[in-house]
Amino acid sequence: MVVAGGLVIGVLALQGDVREHLYALAEAGVLARPIRRPAELDQIDALVVPGGESTTMSKLAIEFGLLEPIQKMIADGLPAYGSCAGMIMLSGEVLDGRPDQRSFGGIDMTVRRNAFGRQVDSFEASVELEGIEGGAFHAVFIRAPWVERVGEAVRVVGRVTDGPAAGRIVAVRQENLLATAFHPELTGDLRVHQFFVDMVRGVRDDAEG
Ligand code: GLN
């Protein structure tokens, strides 16, 4: 199979909305592969961590022997994008997690799980994303985290612009790691996946945002 640019992007396929990310990445013009075993990590240029349930994902990552290899690859510079539970998995610090919950880390930030509370468990809101053209992103949040603290190396890429959670940080980037609290894989708007693919290709360097 010949794919423009020859990039292979893995989607962590332990749990969550794996298929939707595989589809979005394929639409964005890369070869997308599900990742379930450590050996499969050798074949990828970047990793997407899907939405789902971070406690379950953490447990399965440990069981499948993926936690440490992925932690190390991310620390060594593997580009990664996480949506919702995936954002939690890329976070250095997790609030309101289970005590035995582990993350891959990589982004120097603190996220709070299920932060938006019961009344706004699932909601939709507009998010302006820095570096992504074409207007505000229509973002779908499902028991989403928000970002409570970012380190100096982290760039805030998006905040909720309206509704009860206005101002909350919901998209961040640290070098070649990207995370959103919402699920672009569910809405058919490919701009976030395209942004990530361009990032992996090196088209969008940090200065560009
Ligand atoms: N609340 C979930 C968690 O803690 C995330 C929800 C999602 O990915 N839609 O992992």
mmCIF file of C-alpha atoms and ligand atoms in Angstrom:
data_model
loop_
_atom_site.group_PDB
_atom_site.id
_atom_site.type_symbol
_atom_site.label_atom_id
_atom_site.label_comp_id
_atom_site.label_asym_id
_atom_site.label_seq_id
_atom_site.Cartn_x
_atom_site.Cartn_y
_atom_site.Cartn_z
ATOM 1 C CA MET A 1 0.000 0.000 0.000
ATOM 2 C CA VAL A 2 1.409 3.366 -0.934
ATOM 3 C CA VAL A 3 0.463 6.276 1.234
ATOM 4 C CA ALA A 4 1.563 9.851 0.691
ATOM 5 C CA GLY A 5 4.566 10.640 2.866
ATOM 6 C CA GLY A 6 4.897 7.015 3.961
ATOM 7 C CA LEU A 7 3.936 7.765 7.538
ATOM 8 C CA VAL A 8 2.625 5.019 9.769
ATOM 9 C CA ILE A 9 0.628 6.145 12.779
ATOM 10 C CA GLY A 10 -0.425 3.644 15.421
ATOM 11 C CA VAL A 11 -3.634 3.855 17.417
ATOM 12 C CA LEU A 12 -3.446 2.285 20.852
ATOM 13 C CA ALA A 13 -6.095 -0.407 20.506
ATOM 14 C CA LEU A 14 -6.683 -1.677 24.027
ATOM 15 C CA GLN A 15 -9.980 0.067 24.601
ATOM 16 C CA GLY A 16 -11.985 3.075 23.463
ATOM 17 C CA ASP A 17 -12.837 4.688 20.141
ATOM 18 C CA VAL A 18 -10.013 3.090 18.182
ATOM 19 C CA ARG A 19 -11.909 2.623 14.925
ATOM 20 C CA GLU A 20 -12.878 6.279 14.720
ATOM 21 C CA HIS A 21 -9.236 7.368 15.035
ATOM 22 C CA LEU A 22 -8.066 4.784 12.483
ATOM 23 C CA TYR A 23 -10.649 6.132 10.089
ATOM 24 C CA ALA A 24 -9.796 9.794 10.712
ATOM 25 C CA LEU A 25 -6.069 9.119 10.231
ATOM 26 C CA ALA A 26 -6.676 7.208 7.020
ATOM 27 C CA GLU A 27 -8.764 10.139 5.784
ATOM 28 C CA ALA A 28 -5.864 12.432 6.705
ATOM 29 C CA GLY A 29 -3.676 10.432 4.330
ATOM 30 C CA VAL A 30 -1.514 8.204 6.508
ATOM 31 C CA LEU A 31 -1.317 4.490 7.087
ATOM 32 C CA ALA A 32 -3.032 3.881 10.429
ATOM 33 C CA ARG A 33 -2.508 0.692 12.415
ATOM 34 C CA PRO A 34 -4.018 -0.632 15.630
ATOM 35 C CA ILE A 35 -1.398 -1.314 18.322
ATOM 36 C CA ARG A 36 -1.925 -4.079 20.858
ATOM 37 C CA ARG A 37 1.519 -5.589 21.378
ATOM 38 C CA PRO A 38 4.899 -4.130 22.231
ATOM 39 C CA ALA A 39 6.436 -5.511 18.994
ATOM 40 C CA GLU A 40 3.984 -3.462 16.944
ATOM 41 C CA LEU A 41 5.447 -0.281 18.383
ATOM 42 C CA ASP A 42 8.552 -0.758 16.231
ATOM 43 C CA GLN A 43 6.544 -0.064 13.094
ATOM 44 C CA ILE A 44 5.170 3.361 13.891
ATOM 45 C CA ASP A 45 6.225 6.976 13.412
ATOM 46 C CA ALA A 46 3.670 8.313 15.914
ATOM 47 C CA LEU A 47 0.955 7.133 18.266
ATOM 48 C CA VAL A 48 -2.644 8.163 18.883
ATOM 49 C CA VAL A 49 -4.172 7.359 22.260
ATOM 50 C CA PRO A 50 -7.956 7.258 21.839
ATOM 51 C CA GLY A 51 -10.836 8.350 23.983
ATOM 52 C CA GLY A 52 -12.350 5.772 26.282
ATOM 53 C CA GLU A 53 -11.684 5.130 29.940
ATOM 54 C CA SER A 54 -8.223 5.960 31.224
ATOM 55 C CA THR A 55 -8.416 3.666 34.265
ATOM 56 C CA THR A 56 -9.186 0.667 32.028
ATOM 57 C CA MET A 57 -6.625 1.743 29.464
ATOM 58 C CA SER A 58 -4.000 2.019 32.187
ATOM 59 C CA LYS A 59 -4.837 -1.427 33.520
ATOM 60 C CA LEU A 60 -4.738 -3.019 30.058
ATOM 61 C CA ALA A 61 -1.524 -1.205 29.114
ATOM 62 C CA ILE A 62 0.133 -2.763 32.158
ATOM 63 C CA GLU A 63 -1.318 -6.208 31.380
ATOM 64 C CA PHE A 64 -0.248 -6.085 27.738
ATOM 65 C CA GLY A 65 3.274 -4.935 28.625
ATOM 66 C CA LEU A 66 2.771 -1.630 26.823
ATOM 67 C CA LEU A 67 2.977 0.883 29.666
ATOM 68 C CA GLU A 68 6.730 1.053 30.056
ATOM 69 C CA PRO A 69 7.674 0.783 26.375
ATOM 70 C CA ILE A 70 5.278 3.601 25.485
ATOM 71 C CA GLN A 71 6.422 5.737 28.437
ATOM 72 C CA LYS A 72 9.980 5.344 27.209
ATOM 73 C CA MET A 73 9.214 5.987 23.529
ATOM 74 C CA ILE A 74 7.326 9.158 24.411
ATOM 75 C CA ALA A 75 10.130 10.305 26.688
ATOM 76 C CA ASP A 76 12.515 9.632 23.775
ATOM 77 C CA GLY A 77 10.483 11.811 21.410
ATOM 78 C CA LEU A 78 7.783 9.660 19.786
ATOM 79 C CA PRO A 79 5.091 12.084 18.586
ATOM 80 C CA ALA A 80 1.720 11.353 20.159
ATOM 81 C CA TYR A 81 -1.816 12.707 20.179
ATOM 82 C CA GLY A 82 -4.381 11.866 22.850
ATOM 83 C CA SER A 83 -8.089 12.670 22.901
ATOM 84 C CA CYS A 84 -9.997 12.732 26.199
ATOM 85 C CA ALA A 85 -8.874 9.540 28.011
ATOM 86 C CA GLY A 86 -5.857 9.808 25.695
ATOM 87 C CA MET A 87 -5.166 13.295 27.062
ATOM 88 C CA ILE A 88 -5.212 11.817 30.566
ATOM 89 C CA MET A 89 -2.793 9.095 29.458
ATOM 90 C CA LEU A 90 -0.336 11.702 28.120
ATOM 91 C CA SER A 91 -0.510 13.815 31.252
ATOM 92 C CA GLY A 92 2.284 13.939 33.807
ATOM 93 C CA GLU A 93 -0.181 14.305 36.666
ATOM 94 C CA VAL A 94 -3.788 13.111 37.005
ATOM 95 C CA LEU A 95 -6.280 14.353 39.607
ATOM 96 C CA ASP A 96 -9.370 12.356 40.578
ATOM 97 C CA GLY A 97 -7.858 9.217 39.101
ATOM 98 C CA ARG A 98 -7.755 5.811 40.719
ATOM 99 C CA PRO A 99 -4.801 5.383 43.056
ATOM 100 C CA ASP A 100 -3.349 2.607 40.884
ATOM 101 C CA GLN A 101 -3.910 4.493 37.643
ATOM 102 C CA ARG A 102 -0.793 5.108 35.540
ATOM 103 C CA SER A 103 -0.193 7.350 32.572
ATOM 104 C CA PHE A 104 2.356 7.421 29.765
ATOM 105 C CA GLY A 105 3.195 10.983 30.692
ATOM 106 C CA GLY A 106 5.092 13.266 28.353
ATOM 107 C CA ILE A 107 3.119 16.476 28.746
ATOM 108 C CA ASP A 108 4.063 18.538 31.777
ATOM 109 C CA MET A 109 0.531 19.248 32.961
ATOM 110 C CA THR A 110 -2.076 18.339 35.545
ATOM 111 C CA VAL A 111 -5.455 17.146 34.300
ATOM 112 C CA ARG A 112 -8.571 16.515 36.316
ATOM 113 C CA ARG A 113 -10.653 13.515 35.263
ATOM 114 C CA ASN A 114 -14.403 13.970 34.708
ATOM 115 C CA ALA A 115 -13.806 17.617 35.510
ATOM 116 C CA PHE A 116 -16.906 19.176 34.017
ATOM 117 C CA GLY A 117 -19.162 17.517 36.559
ATOM 118 C CA ARG A 118 -22.423 15.646 36.426
ATOM 119 C CA GLN A 119 -24.643 18.331 35.033
ATOM 120 C CA VAL A 120 -22.424 18.838 32.053
ATOM 121 C CA ASP A 121 -21.249 15.261 31.748
ATOM 122 C CA SER A 122 -21.447 15.343 27.996
ATOM 123 C CA PHE A 123 -21.763 18.559 26.065
ATOM 124 C CA GLU A 124 -20.741 20.349 22.933
ATOM 125 C CA ALA A 125 -18.978 23.677 22.770
ATOM 126 C CA SER A 126 -16.946 25.819 20.404
ATOM 127 C CA VAL A 127 -13.197 25.816 20.854
ATOM 128 C CA GLU A 128 -10.818 28.164 19.069
ATOM 129 C CA LEU A 129 -7.691 26.213 18.259
ATOM 130 C CA GLU A 130 -4.453 28.102 17.798
ATOM 131 C CA GLY A 131 -2.774 27.168 14.553
ATOM 132 C CA ILE A 132 -5.877 25.540 13.095
ATOM 133 C CA GLU A 133 -7.643 27.614 10.512
ATOM 134 C CA GLY A 134 -11.221 27.494 9.342
ATOM 135 C CA GLY A 135 -13.054 28.807 12.392
ATOM 136 C CA ALA A 136 -13.856 27.492 15.842
ATOM 137 C CA PHE A 137 -13.906 23.755 16.302
ATOM 138 C CA HIS A 138 -17.222 22.184 17.187
ATOM 139 C CA ALA A 139 -16.015 20.070 20.096
ATOM 140 C CA VAL A 140 -17.762 17.094 21.670
ATOM 141 C CA PHE A 141 -16.943 16.432 25.327
ATOM 142 C CA ILE A 142 -17.860 13.147 27.027
ATOM 143 C CA ARG A 143 -16.967 12.888 30.719
ATOM 144 C CA ALA A 144 -13.957 14.895 29.722
ATOM 145 C CA PRO A 145 -10.965 16.067 31.700
ATOM 146 C CA TRP A 146 -9.751 19.635 31.748
ATOM 147 C CA VAL A 147 -6.246 20.919 32.220
ATOM 148 C CA GLU A 148 -5.615 22.611 35.568
ATOM 149 C CA ARG A 149 -1.907 23.341 35.299
ATOM 150 C CA VAL A 150 0.562 23.543 32.470
ATOM 151 C CA GLY A 151 4.342 23.645 32.732
ATOM 152 C CA GLU A 152 6.475 26.195 30.908
ATOM 153 C CA ALA A 153 7.109 23.917 27.954
ATOM 154 C CA VAL A 154 3.394 23.493 27.325
ATOM 155 C CA ARG A 155 1.488 25.682 24.956
ATOM 156 C CA VAL A 156 -2.231 26.161 25.468
ATOM 157 C CA VAL A 157 -3.772 25.564 22.058
ATOM 158 C CA GLY A 158 -7.455 25.765 22.920
ATOM 159 C CA ARG A 159 -9.953 26.850 25.529
ATOM 160 C CA VAL A 160 -13.701 26.503 25.704
ATOM 161 C CA THR A 161 -15.132 29.755 24.375
ATOM 162 C CA ASP A 162 -18.737 29.593 25.538
ATOM 163 C CA GLY A 163 -21.121 27.939 27.980
ATOM 164 C CA PRO A 164 -20.583 27.115 31.651
ATOM 165 C CA ALA A 165 -17.019 25.908 31.161
ATOM 166 C CA ALA A 166 -15.825 28.978 29.197
ATOM 167 C CA GLY A 167 -12.117 29.620 29.644
ATOM 168 C CA ARG A 168 -11.146 26.072 30.551
ATOM 169 C CA ILE A 169 -8.034 24.710 28.861
ATOM 170 C CA VAL A 170 -8.979 21.795 26.628
ATOM 171 C CA ALA A 171 -6.185 21.543 24.063
ATOM 172 C CA VAL A 172 -2.429 21.652 24.596
ATOM 173 C CA ARG A 173 0.808 20.969 22.835
ATOM 174 C CA GLN A 174 4.286 20.257 24.131
ATOM 175 C CA GLU A 175 6.754 19.868 21.280
ATOM 176 C CA ASN A 176 5.442 16.891 19.320
ATOM 177 C CA LEU A 177 2.818 15.859 21.831
ATOM 178 C CA LEU A 178 -0.735 17.050 21.330
ATOM 179 C CA ALA A 179 -3.794 16.480 23.502
ATOM 180 C CA THR A 180 -7.453 17.498 23.414
ATOM 181 C CA ALA A 181 -10.080 16.961 26.093
ATOM 182 C CA PHE A 182 -12.663 16.568 23.330
ATOM 183 C CA HIS A 183 -13.149 14.002 20.561
ATOM 184 C CA PRO A 184 -12.474 15.253 17.026
ATOM 185 C CA GLU A 185 -12.619 11.619 15.893
ATOM 186 C CA LEU A 186 -16.375 11.641 16.520
ATOM 187 C CA THR A 187 -17.390 14.673 14.513
ATOM 188 C CA GLY A 188 -15.949 14.171 11.041
ATOM 189 C CA ASP A 189 -13.956 17.422 11.260
ATOM 190 C CA LEU A 190 -10.475 16.224 10.353
ATOM 191 C CA ARG A 191 -8.562 19.401 11.169
ATOM 192 C CA VAL A 192 -7.056 18.161 14.439
ATOM 193 C CA HIS A 193 -5.922 14.871 12.896
ATOM 194 C CA GLN A 194 -4.545 16.759 9.904
ATOM 195 C CA PHE A 195 -2.737 19.139 12.254
ATOM 196 C CA PHE A 196 -1.195 16.168 14.066
ATOM 197 C CA VAL A 197 -0.160 14.481 10.811
ATOM 198 C CA ASP A 198 1.482 17.733 9.664
ATOM 199 C CA MET A 199 3.202 17.972 13.062
ATOM 200 C CA VAL A 200 4.565 14.446 12.677
ATOM 201 C CA ARG A 201 5.743 15.289 9.162
ATOM 202 C CA GLY A 202 7.507 18.313 10.615
ATOM 203 C CA VAL A 203 5.430 20.727 8.582
ATOM 204 C CA ARG A 204 4.283 22.529 11.706
ATOM 205 C CA ASP A 205 7.154 23.287 13.975
ATOM 206 C CA ASP A 206 6.706 24.634 17.468
ATOM 207 C CA ALA A 207 7.172 28.251 16.466
ATOM 208 C CA GLU A 208 4.231 27.959 14.110
ATOM 209 C CA GLY A 209 2.026 26.640 16.855
HETATM 210 N N1 GLN B 1 -13.749 9.942 31.868
HETATM 211 C C1 GLN B 1 -12.875 9.153 31.058
HETATM 212 C C2 GLN B 1 -11.584 8.824 31.792
HETATM 213 O O1 GLN B 1 -11.365 9.183 32.863
HETATM 214 C C3 GLN B 1 -12.560 9.821 29.748
HETATM 215 C C4 GLN B 1 -13.803 9.875 28.898
HETATM 216 C C5 GLN B 1 -13.544 9.853 27.420
HETATM 217 O O2 GLN B 1 -12.473 9.494 26.919
HETATM 218 N N2 GLN B 1 -14.584 10.175 26.700
HETATM 219 O O3 GLN B 1 -10.742 8.190 31.226
#
